Coordinates of C-alpha atoms in Angstrom, one line a residue:
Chain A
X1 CA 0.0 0.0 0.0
X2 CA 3.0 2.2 0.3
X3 CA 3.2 3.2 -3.2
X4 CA -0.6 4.1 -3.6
X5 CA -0.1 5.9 0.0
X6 CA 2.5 8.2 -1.7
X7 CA -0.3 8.5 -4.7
X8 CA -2.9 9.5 -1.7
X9 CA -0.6 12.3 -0.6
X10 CA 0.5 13.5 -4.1
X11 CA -2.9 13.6 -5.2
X12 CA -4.2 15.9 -2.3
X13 CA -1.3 17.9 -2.9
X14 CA 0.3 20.2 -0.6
X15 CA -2.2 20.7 1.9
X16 CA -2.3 16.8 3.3
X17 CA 1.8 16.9 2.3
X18 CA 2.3 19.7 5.1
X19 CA -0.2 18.9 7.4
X20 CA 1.4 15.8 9.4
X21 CA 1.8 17.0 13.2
X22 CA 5.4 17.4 14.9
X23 CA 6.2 15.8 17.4
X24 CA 3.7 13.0 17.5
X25 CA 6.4 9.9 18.4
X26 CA 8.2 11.9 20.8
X27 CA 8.9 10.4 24.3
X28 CA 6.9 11.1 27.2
X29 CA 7.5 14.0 29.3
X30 CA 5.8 12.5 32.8
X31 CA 7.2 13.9 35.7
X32 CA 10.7 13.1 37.1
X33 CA 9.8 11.6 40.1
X34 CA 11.9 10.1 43.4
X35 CA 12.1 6.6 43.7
X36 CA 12.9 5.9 47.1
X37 CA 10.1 9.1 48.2
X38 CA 7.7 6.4 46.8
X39 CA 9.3 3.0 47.8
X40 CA 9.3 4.9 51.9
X41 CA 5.8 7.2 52.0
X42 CA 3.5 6.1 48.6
X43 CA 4.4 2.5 47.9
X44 CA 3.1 1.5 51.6
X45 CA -0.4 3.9 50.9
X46 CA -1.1 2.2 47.8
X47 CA -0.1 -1.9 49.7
X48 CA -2.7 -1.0 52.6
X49 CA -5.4 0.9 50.3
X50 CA -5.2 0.1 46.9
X51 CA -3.4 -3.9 46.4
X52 CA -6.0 -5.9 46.7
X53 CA -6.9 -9.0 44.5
X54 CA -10.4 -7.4 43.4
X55 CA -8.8 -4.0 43.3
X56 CA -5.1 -3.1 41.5
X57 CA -3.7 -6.2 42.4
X58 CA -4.6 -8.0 39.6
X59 CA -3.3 -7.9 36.0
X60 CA -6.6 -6.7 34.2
X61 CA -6.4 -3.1 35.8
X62 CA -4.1 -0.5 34.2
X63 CA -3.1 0.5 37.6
X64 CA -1.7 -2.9 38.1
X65 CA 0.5 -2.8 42.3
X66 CA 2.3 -6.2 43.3
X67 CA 1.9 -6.1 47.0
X68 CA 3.2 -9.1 50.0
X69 CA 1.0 -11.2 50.1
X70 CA -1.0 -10.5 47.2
X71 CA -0.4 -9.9 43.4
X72 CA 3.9 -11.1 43.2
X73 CA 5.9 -10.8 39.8
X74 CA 7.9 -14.2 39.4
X75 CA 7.7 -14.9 43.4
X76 CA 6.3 -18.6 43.7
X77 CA 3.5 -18.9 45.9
X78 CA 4.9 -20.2 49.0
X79 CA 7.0 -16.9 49.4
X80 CA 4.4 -14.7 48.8
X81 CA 5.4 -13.1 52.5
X82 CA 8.9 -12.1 51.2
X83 CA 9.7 -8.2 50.4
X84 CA 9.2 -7.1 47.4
X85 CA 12.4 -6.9 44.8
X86 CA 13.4 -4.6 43.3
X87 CA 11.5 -5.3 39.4
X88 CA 8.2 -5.4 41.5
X89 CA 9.3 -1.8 42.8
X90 CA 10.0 -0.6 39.9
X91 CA 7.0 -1.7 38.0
X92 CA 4.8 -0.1 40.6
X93 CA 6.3 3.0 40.4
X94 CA 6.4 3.5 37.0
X95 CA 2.8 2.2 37.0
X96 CA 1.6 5.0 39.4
X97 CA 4.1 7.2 37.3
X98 CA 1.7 6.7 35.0
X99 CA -0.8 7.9 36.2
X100 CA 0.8 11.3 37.8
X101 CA 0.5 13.7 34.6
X102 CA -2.2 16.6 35.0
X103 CA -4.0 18.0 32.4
X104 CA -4.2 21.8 32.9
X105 CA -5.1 22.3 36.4
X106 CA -6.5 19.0 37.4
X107 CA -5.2 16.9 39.6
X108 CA -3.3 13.9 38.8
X109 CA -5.2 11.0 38.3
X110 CA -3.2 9.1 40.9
X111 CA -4.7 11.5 43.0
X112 CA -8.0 12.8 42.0
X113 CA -9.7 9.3 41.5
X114 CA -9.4 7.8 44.6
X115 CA -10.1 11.0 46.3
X116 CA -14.3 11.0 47.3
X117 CA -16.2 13.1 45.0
X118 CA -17.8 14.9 48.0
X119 CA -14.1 15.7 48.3
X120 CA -13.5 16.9 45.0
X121 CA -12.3 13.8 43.2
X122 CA -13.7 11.3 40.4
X123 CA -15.7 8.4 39.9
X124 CA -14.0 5.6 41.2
X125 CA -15.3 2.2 40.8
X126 CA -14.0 1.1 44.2
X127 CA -16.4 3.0 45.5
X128 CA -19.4 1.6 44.4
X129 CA -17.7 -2.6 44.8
X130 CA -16.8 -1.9 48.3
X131 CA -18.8 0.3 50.5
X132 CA -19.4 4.1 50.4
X133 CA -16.1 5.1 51.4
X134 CA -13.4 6.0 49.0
X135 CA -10.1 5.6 49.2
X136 CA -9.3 8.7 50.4
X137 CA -12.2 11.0 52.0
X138 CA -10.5 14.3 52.1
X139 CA -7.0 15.8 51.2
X140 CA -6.5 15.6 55.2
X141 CA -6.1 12.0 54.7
X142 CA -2.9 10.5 55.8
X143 CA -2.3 8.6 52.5
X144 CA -3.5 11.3 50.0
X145 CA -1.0 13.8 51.2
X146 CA 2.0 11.5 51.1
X147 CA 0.6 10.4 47.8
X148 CA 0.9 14.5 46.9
X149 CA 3.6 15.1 48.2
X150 CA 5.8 12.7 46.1
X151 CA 3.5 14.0 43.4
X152 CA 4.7 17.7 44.5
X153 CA 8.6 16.6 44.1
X154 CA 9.2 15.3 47.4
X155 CA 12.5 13.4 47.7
X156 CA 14.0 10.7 50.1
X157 CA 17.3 9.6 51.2
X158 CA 18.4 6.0 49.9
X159 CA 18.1 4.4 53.7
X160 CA 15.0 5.7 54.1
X161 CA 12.2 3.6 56.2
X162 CA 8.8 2.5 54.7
X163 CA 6.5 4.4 56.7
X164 CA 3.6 2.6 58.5
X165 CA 0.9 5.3 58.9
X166 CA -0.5 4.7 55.6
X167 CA -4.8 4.2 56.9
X168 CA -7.1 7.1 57.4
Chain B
X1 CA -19.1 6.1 24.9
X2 CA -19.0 6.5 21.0
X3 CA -18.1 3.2 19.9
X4 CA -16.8 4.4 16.5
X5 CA -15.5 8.0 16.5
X6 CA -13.4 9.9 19.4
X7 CA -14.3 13.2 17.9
X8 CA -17.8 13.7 16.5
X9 CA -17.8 14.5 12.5
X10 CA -19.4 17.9 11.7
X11 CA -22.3 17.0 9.4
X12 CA -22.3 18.5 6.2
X13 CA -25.8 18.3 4.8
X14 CA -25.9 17.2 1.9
X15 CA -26.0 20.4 -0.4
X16 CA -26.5 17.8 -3.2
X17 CA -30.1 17.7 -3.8
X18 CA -31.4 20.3 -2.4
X19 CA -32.9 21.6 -6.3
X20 CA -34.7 18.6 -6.4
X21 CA -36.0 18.7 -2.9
X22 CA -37.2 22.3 -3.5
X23 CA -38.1 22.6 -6.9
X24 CA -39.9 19.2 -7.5
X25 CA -42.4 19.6 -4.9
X26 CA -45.6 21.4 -4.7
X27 CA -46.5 23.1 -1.6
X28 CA -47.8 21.2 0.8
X29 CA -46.1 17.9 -0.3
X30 CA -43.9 15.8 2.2
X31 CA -43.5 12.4 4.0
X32 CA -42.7 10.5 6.6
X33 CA -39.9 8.0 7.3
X34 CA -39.8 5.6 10.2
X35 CA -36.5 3.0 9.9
X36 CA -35.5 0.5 12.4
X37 CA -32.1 -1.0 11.7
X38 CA -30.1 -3.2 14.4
X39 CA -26.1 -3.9 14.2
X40 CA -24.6 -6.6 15.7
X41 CA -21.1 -7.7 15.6
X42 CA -19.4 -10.8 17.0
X43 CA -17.5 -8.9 19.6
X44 CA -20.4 -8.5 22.1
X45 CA -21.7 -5.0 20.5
X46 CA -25.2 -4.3 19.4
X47 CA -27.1 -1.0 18.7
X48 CA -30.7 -1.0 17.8
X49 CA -30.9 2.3 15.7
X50 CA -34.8 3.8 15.5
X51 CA -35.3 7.2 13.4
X52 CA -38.9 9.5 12.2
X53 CA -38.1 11.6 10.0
X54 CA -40.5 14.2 8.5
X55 CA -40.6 16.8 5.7
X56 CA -43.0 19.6 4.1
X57 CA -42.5 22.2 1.4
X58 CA -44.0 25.4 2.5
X59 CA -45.4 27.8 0.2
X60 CA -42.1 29.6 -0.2
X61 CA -39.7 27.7 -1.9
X62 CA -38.3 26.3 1.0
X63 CA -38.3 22.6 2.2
X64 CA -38.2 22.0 5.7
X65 CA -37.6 18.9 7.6
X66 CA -36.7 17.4 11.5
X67 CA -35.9 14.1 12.4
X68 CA -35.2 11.8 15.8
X69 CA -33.2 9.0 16.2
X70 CA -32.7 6.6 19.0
X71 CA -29.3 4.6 19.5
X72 CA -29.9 1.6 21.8
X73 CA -26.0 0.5 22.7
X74 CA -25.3 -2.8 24.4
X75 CA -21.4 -3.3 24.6
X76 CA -18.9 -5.6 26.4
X77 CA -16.3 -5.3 23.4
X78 CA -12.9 -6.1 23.9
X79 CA -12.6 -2.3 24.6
X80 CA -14.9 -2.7 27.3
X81 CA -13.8 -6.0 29.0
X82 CA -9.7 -4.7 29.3
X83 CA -10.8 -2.1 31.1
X84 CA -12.6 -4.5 33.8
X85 CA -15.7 -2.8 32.9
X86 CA -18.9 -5.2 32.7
X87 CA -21.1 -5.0 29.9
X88 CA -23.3 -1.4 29.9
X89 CA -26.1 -0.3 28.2
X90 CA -26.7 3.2 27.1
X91 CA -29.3 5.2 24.8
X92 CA -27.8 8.7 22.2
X93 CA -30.9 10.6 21.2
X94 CA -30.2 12.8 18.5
X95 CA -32.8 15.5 17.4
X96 CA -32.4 17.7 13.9
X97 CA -33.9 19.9 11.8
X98 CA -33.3 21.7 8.1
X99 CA -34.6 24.2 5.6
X100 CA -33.9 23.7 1.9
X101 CA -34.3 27.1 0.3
X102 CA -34.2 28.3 -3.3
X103 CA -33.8 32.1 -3.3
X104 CA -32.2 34.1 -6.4
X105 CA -31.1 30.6 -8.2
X106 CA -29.0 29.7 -5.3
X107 CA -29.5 26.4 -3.7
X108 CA -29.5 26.9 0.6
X109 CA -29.2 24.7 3.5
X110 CA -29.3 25.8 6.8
X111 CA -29.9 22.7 9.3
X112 CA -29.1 21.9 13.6
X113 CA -28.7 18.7 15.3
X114 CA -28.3 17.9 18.8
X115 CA -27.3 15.0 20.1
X116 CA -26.6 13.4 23.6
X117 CA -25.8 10.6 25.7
X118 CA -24.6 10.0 29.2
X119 CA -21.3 11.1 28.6
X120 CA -21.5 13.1 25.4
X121 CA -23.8 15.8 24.5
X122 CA -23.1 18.1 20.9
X123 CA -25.0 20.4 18.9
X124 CA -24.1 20.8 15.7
X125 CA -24.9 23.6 12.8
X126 CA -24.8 23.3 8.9
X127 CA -24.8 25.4 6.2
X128 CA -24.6 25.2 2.6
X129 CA -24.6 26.7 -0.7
X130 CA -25.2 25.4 -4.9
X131 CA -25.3 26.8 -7.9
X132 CA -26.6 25.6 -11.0
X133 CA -24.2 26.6 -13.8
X134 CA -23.9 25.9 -17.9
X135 CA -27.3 25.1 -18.4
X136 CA -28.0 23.1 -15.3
X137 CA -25.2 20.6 -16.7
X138 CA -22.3 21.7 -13.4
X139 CA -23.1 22.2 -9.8
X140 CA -20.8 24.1 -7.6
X141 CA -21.7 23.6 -4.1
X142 CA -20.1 24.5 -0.8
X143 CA -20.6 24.2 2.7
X144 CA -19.6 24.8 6.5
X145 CA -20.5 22.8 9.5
X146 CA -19.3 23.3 13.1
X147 CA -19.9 21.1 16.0
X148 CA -19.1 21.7 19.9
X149 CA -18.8 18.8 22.1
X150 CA -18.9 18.3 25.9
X151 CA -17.6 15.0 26.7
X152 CA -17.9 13.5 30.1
X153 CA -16.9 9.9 31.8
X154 CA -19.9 8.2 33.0
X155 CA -20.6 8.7 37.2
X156 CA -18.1 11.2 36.6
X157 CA -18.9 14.4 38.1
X158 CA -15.6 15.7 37.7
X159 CA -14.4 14.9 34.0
X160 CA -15.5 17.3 31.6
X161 CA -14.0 17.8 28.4
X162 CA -14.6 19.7 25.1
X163 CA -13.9 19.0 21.5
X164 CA -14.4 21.6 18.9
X165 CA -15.3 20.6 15.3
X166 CA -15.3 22.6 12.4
X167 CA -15.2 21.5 8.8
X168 CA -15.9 22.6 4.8
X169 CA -16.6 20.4 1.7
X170 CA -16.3 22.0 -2.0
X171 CA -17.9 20.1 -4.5
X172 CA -18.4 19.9 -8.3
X173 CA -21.0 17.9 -10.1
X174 CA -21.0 17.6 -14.2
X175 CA -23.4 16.2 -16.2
X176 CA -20.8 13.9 -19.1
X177 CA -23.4 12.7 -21.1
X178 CA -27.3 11.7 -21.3
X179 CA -26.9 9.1 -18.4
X180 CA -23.5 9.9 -17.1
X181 CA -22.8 12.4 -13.5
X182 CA -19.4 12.8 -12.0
X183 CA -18.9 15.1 -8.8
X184 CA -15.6 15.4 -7.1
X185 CA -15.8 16.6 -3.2
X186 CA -12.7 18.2 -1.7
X187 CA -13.7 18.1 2.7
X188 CA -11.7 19.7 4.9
X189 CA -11.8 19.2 8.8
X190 CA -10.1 20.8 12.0
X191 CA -10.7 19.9 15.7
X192 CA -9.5 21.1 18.5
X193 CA -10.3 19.7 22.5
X194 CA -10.0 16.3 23.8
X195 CA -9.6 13.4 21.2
X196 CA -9.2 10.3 23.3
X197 CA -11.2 7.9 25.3
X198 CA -11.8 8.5 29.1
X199 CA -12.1 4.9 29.3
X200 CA -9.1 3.8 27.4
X201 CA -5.7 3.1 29.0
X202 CA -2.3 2.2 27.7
X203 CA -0.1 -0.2 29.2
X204 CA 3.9 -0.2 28.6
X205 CA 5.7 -3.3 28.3
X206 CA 7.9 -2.2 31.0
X207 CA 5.2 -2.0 33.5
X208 CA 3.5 1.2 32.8
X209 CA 0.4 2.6 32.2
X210 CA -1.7 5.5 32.2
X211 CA -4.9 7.1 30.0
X212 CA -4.6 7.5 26.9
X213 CA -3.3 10.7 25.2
X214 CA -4.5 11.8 21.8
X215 CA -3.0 15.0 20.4
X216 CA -5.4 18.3 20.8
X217 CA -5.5 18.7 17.5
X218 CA -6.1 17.4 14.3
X219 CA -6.9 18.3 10.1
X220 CA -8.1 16.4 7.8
X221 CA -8.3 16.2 4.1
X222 CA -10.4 14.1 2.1
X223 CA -11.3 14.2 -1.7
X224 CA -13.9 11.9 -3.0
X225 CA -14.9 11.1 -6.2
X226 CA -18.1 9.9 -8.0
X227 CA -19.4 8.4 -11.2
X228 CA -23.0 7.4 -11.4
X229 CA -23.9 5.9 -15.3
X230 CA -27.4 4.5 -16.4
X231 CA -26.5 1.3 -18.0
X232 CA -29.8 0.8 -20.3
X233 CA -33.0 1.5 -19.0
X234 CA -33.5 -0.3 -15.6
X235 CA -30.0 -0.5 -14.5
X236 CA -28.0 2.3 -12.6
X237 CA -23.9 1.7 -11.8
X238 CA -23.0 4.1 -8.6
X239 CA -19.0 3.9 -8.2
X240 CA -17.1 6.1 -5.8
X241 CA -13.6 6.3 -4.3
X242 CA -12.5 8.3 -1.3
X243 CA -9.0 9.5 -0.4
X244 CA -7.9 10.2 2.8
X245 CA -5.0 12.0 4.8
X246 CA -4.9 13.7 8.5
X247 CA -2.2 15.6 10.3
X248 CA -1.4 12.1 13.0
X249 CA -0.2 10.1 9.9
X250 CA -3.2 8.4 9.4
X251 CA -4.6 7.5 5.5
X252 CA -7.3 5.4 3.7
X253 CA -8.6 4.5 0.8
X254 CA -12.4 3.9 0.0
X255 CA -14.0 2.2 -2.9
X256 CA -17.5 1.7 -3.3
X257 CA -19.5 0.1 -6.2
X258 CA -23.5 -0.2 -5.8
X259 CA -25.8 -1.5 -8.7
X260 CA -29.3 -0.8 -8.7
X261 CA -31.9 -2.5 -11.0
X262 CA -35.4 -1.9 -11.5
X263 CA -37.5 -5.3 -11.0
X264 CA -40.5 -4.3 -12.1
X265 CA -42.3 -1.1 -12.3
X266 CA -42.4 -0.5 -8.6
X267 CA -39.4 -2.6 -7.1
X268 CA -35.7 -2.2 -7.3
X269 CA -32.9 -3.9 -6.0
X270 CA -29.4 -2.5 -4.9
X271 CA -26.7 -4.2 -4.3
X272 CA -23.2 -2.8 -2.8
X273 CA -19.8 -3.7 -1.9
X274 CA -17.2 -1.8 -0.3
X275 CA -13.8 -2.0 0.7
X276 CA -11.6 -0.1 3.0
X277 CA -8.0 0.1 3.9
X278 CA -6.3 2.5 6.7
X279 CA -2.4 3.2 7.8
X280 CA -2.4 3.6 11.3
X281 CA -1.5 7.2 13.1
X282 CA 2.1 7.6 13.7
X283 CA 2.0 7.3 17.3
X284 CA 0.1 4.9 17.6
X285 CA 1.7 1.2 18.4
X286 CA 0.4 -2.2 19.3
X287 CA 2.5 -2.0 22.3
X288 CA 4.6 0.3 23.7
X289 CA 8.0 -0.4 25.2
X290 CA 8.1 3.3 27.1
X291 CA 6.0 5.9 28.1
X292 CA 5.4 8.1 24.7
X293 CA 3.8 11.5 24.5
X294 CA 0.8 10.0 22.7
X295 CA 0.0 6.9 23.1
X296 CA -3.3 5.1 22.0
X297 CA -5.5 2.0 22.9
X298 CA -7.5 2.6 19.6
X299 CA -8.3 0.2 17.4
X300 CA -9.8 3.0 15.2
X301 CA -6.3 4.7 15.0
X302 CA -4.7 1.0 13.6
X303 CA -3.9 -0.6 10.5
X304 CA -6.8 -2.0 9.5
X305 CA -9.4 -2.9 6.7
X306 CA -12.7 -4.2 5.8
X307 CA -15.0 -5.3 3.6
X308 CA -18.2 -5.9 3.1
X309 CA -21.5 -5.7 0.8
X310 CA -25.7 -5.9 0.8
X311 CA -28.6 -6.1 -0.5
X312 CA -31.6 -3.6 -0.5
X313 CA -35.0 -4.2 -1.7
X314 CA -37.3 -1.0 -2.1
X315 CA -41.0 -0.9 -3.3
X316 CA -42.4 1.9 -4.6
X317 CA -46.1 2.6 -4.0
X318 CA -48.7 5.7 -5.2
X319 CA -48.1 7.3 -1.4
X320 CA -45.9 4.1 0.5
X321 CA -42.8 3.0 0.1
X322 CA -41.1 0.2 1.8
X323 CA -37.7 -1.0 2.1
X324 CA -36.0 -3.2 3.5
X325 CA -31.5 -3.9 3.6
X326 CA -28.4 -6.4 5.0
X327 CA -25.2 -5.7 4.9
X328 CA -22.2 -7.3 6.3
X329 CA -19.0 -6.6 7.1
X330 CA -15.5 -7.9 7.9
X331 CA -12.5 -5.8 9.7
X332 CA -9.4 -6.9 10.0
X333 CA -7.2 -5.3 12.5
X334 CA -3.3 -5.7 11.7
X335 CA -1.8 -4.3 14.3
X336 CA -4.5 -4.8 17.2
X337 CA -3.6 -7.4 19.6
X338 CA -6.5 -7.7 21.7
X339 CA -8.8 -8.1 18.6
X340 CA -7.8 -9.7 15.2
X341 CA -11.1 -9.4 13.3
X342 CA -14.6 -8.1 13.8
X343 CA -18.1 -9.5 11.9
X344 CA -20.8 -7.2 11.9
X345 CA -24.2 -7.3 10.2
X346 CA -26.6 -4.9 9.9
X347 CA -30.4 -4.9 8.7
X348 CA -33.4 -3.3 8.8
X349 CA -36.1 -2.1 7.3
X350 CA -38.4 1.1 6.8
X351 CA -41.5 2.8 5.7
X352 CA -42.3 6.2 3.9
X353 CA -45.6 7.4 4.1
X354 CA -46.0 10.4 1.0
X355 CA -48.7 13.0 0.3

């Protein structure tokens, strides 16, 4: 087809020659974003709120966490307890990376779905599978404002520790 | 959720016709359509598609007419199920209206159309212009639509998006010969706003994800022509060809050949075959390895083609007219992983009432 495709363009002339967007296979621009701000204060928010079998620990959901005890990448069964590794880390972050771009002045999705819409946030289909309450209920929660402040360019030393205050 | 367009088309009305409508009707004349069609395709999707339509020439020589059409949409398409949605079920209800006018040997259309769903609602206007030149044997005819878009995400009460449509077709129509017509369209589009799917989401190979990103913009080009030949007495030939570039990379190809023959002095048959064939958009990929600055979920925005062809059968009665159509049609997606090939039929049937 390539030949008739160069026939296609040639034949609508300059106009469809000149019209081809820049920039269209360019490489992301998400946010730079600490790695060891999210394995210490987010990765532990999203283990306790978000990694559950029916929720984001499952393969089927774009915002796809491995978690102990739950959803593992290449850990057999019977060592589902162990710490994650590092490739687990990595995929989660670059998962919730993912998910940290705003358009304009919204928030980030990583932030506004969760977040209850009496809050200000989205629909979230959590919500409606289990219970009334969303992941977050305000932007006093706990776990939301860690989750923003990595969002906002927060940064952690290497020996950081996980925190545990991750629940509402 | 549109199922087949991101952006919704500005309607041109077709300028084409509008003599006829105007001119070959005494006051007081008009009709009244009622189709029912219903698609289904082998990937879980069916739409039952109900439309009235109504027209009346005035006095003035101006035709007027308003239609409304119902799109019953039961999904759980490969789209639907790798999101981890269930299957839904939604209702569009569109609602339009148009006034063909003849005034100083110009041909006019003016026309509005609304349409909504639970996350989509657009209104839409139209106009358009002809001339009859050289003896009524060229028709020069242009026209300008615009639509405006609000796009939501279904329990949403947050997302809210617009999309921006505006568009112009140029087109010349020559009489070659006692039973030959050629036209050649030239259609321009440009929108601006949100292109992409709420719904949709990319994953990376290495473990990402995140919604998909369309760019805010895009043009398109389109030329299409037409030859329409009697071939004896009770046979027509319709044969077209469409070409197709926009500004993400992507282009087609359309061909169309339809045959109608009159059966008798009140039944004709048509019968049609078409053929498609689209490069995909530059950014888009079947999988990604990294993040990109666009990438797409979009089967739409893939290399893909189809095929496909029908029947109709129309009677033609002193004030009714009924008719009744199937058509299939067979996709292939190249470069779509989750889907290699879609079947879809559609039939139905309708009824004009005429006075």
């Amino acid at each position: 087809m390539a030949l008739v495709n160069r026939i296609v363009v040639a034949v609508l002339g300059v106009a469809a020659a000149s019209c081809t967007d820049d920039g269209l296979t360019d490489p992301s621009s998400l946010p730079e974003l600490d790695r060891d701000h999210f394995r210490c204060a987010v990765q532990p928010v999203l283990a306790a709120r978000c990694a559950f079998a029916g929720c984001h620990a499952s393969a089927r959901r774009p915002l796809r966490l491995y978690a102990v005890g739950r959803m593992r990448l290449g850990v057999p069964w019977d060592r589902l307890a162990e710490p994650l590794g590092e490739a687990e880390l990595e995929a989660n972050f670059q998962a919730a990376r993912g998910f940290a771009s705003a358009d304009g002045d919204e928030s980030p999705l990583l932030l506004s779905k969760p977040l209850d819409p009496l809050a200000g946030g989205g629909y979230h289909r959590g919500q409606d599978l289990y219970g009334d309450r969303d992941v977050f209920e305000s932007t006093d929660d706990r776990g939301y404002r860690l989750v923003a402040e990595w969002l906002a360019g927060a940064s952690a030393p290497a020996d950081c520790v996980p925190t545990t205050e991750v629940m509402p | 959720m549109r199922l087949q367009l991101i952006a919704a088309l500005v309607v041109l009305l077709p300028a084409t016709g509008a003599t006829a409508q105007v001119d070959d009707r005494e006051s007081g004349e008009g009709k009244l359509d009622s189709e029912v069609a219903l698609y289904a395709d082998d990937d879980a999707t069916t739409v039952i598609t109900t439309l009235v339509a109504a027209d009346l020439r005035l006095p003035a020589p101006v035709v007027v007419d308003a239609h409304a059409l119902i799109d019953a949409v039961s999904s759980a398409s490969v789209d639907v199920v790798s999101a981890a949605t269930p299957r839904w079920t939604e209702n569009r209800i569109e609602l339009g209206a148009k006034a063909q006018a003849r005034l100083a040997r110009l041909d006019l259309v003016l026309g509005y159309v609304s349409s909504g769903e639970n996350d989509w609602r657009s209104h839409g206007i139209a106009l358009g212009v002809g001339k009859d030149l050289a003896d009524d044997n060229t028709t020069i005819r242009a026209g300008y639509g615009y639509t405006t878009n609000r796009i939501g995400r279904a329990r949403d009460p947050v997302f809210e998006k617009t999309l921006d449509v505006h568009g112009a077709e140029l087109s010349l129509a020559q009489v070659i010969g006692p039973s030959t017509l050629a036209s050649l369209a030239y259609t321009v589009q440009r929108s601006d706003g949100y292109h992409a799917s709420p719904y949709r989401y990319v994953m990376t190979t290495g473990g990402g994800a995140g919604p998909e990103v369309h760019p805010s913009g895009r043009t398109r080009h389109a030329i299409t022509g037409r030859l329409l030949r009697a071939l004896g007495p009770t046979t027509t030939v319709d044969a077209s060809y469409r070409a197709y570039v926009d500004g993400w990379g992507v282009s087609s190809h359309t061909a169309q050949l339809a045959l109608t023959r009159e059966l008798g002095d009140a039944l004709d048959l048509r019968v049609r075959a078409r053929g498609y064939y689209q490069d995909a958009a530059d950014f888009y990929q079947e999988s990604y390895a990294a993040p990109m600055r666009y990438m797409s979920a979009d089967r739409e925005l893939s290399t893909f083609w189809d095929a496909g062809g029908g029947l109709k059968l129309a009677w033609y009665g002193e004030a009714i007219e009924i008719g009744v159509k199937i058509d299939g049609s067979y996709y292939r997606f190249l470069d779509f992983g989750r889907l290699g090939g879609r079947v879809a039929v559609v039939t139905g049937g309708g009824i004009t009432w005429r006075w």
